[in-house]
C-alpha positions as a printed Julia matrix, in Angstrom:
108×3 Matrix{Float64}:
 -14.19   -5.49  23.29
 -12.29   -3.82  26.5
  -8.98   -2.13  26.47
  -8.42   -3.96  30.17
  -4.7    -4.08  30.49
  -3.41   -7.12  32.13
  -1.0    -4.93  34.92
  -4.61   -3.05  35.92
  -4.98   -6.31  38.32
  -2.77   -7.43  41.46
  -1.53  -10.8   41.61
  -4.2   -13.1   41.83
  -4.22  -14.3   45.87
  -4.03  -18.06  47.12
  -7.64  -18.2   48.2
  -8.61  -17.48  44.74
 -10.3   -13.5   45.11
  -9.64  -11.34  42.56
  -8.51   -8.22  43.96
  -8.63   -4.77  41.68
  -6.03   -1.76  42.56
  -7.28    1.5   43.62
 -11.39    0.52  43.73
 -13.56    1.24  46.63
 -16.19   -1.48  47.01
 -19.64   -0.15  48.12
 -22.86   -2.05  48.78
 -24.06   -1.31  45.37
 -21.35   -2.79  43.39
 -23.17   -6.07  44.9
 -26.44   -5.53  43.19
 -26.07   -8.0   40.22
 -26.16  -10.55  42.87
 -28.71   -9.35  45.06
 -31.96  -11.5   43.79
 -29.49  -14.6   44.04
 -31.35  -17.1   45.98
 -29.21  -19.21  49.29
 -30.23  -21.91  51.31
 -29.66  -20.46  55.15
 -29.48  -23.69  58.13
 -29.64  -22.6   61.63
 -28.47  -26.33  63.18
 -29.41  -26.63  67.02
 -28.0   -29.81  67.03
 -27.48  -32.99  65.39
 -29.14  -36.85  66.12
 -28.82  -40.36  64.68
 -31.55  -42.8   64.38
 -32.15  -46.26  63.48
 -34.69  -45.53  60.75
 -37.64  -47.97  63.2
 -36.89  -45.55  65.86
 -38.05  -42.66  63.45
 -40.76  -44.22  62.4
 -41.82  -44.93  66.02
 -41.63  -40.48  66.4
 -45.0   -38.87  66.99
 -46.33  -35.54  67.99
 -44.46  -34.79  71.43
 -41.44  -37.13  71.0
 -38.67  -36.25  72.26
 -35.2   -35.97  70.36
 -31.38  -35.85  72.07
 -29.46  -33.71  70.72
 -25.37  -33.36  70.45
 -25.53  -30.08  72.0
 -26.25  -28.73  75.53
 -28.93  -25.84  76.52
 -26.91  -22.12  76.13
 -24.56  -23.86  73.9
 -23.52  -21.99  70.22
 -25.58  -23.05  66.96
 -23.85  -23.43  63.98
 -24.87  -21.31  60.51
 -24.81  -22.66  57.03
 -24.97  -20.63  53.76
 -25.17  -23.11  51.18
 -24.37  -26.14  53.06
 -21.35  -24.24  54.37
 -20.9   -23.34  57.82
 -20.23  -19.15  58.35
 -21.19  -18.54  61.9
 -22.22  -19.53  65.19
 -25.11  -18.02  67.03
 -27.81  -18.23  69.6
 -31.49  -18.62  69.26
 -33.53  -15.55  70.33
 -37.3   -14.45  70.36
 -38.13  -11.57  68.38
 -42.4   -10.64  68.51
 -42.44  -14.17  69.45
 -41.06  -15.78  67.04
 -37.28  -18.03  67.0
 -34.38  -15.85  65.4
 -30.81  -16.34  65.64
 -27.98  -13.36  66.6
 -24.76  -14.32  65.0
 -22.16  -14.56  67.61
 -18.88  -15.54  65.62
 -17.87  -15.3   62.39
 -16.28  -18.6   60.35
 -13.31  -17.72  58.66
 -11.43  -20.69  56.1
  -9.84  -23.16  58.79
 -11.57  -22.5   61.58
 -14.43  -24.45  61.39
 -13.04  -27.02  64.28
């Protein structure tokens, strides 16, 4: 059993983050969660379909987006949007550069 003291914590915040007094965080204290798997979406842009017009879809089809050439993609982590990007080439393959950051509430 531990000999944690209750008054070793600050007040527990509204967004639900435990925060510890007087402990630096470093990269490692993240390692038990390191091999923890995500799902990561990179959306370019979003379309709705009757589903006889998908099934009409072949090789070279064409699909209109919502979104307009230049314009930011949005980033998922877990089915939860965390950034907006743009698409880039790196050794020619697609990539995306994170452009802005998703705090709570701003996802407008």
């Amino acid at each position: 059993m531990s000999d944690l003291k209750l008054d070793e914590f600050s007040p527990t915040p509204t967004d639900g983050t435990i925060q510890f007094d007087n402990i630096e965080r470093s990269a490692s204290d993240l390692a038990a969660v390191y091999d923890v798997p995500v799902n990561i979406q990179a959306v370019l842009g979003r379309s709705s379909m009757e589903v006889a017009a998908l099934l009409r879809l072949s090789k070279g089809s064409i699909i209109e987006l919502d979104r307009k050439v230049g314009e930011a993609i949005d980033i998922y982590v877990n089915n939860r949007l965390v950034a907006r990007g743009e698409v880039v080439v790196v050794d020619e393959r697609l990539g995306v550069t994170m452009t802005e950051i998703i705090k709570d509430g701003d996802a407008a």
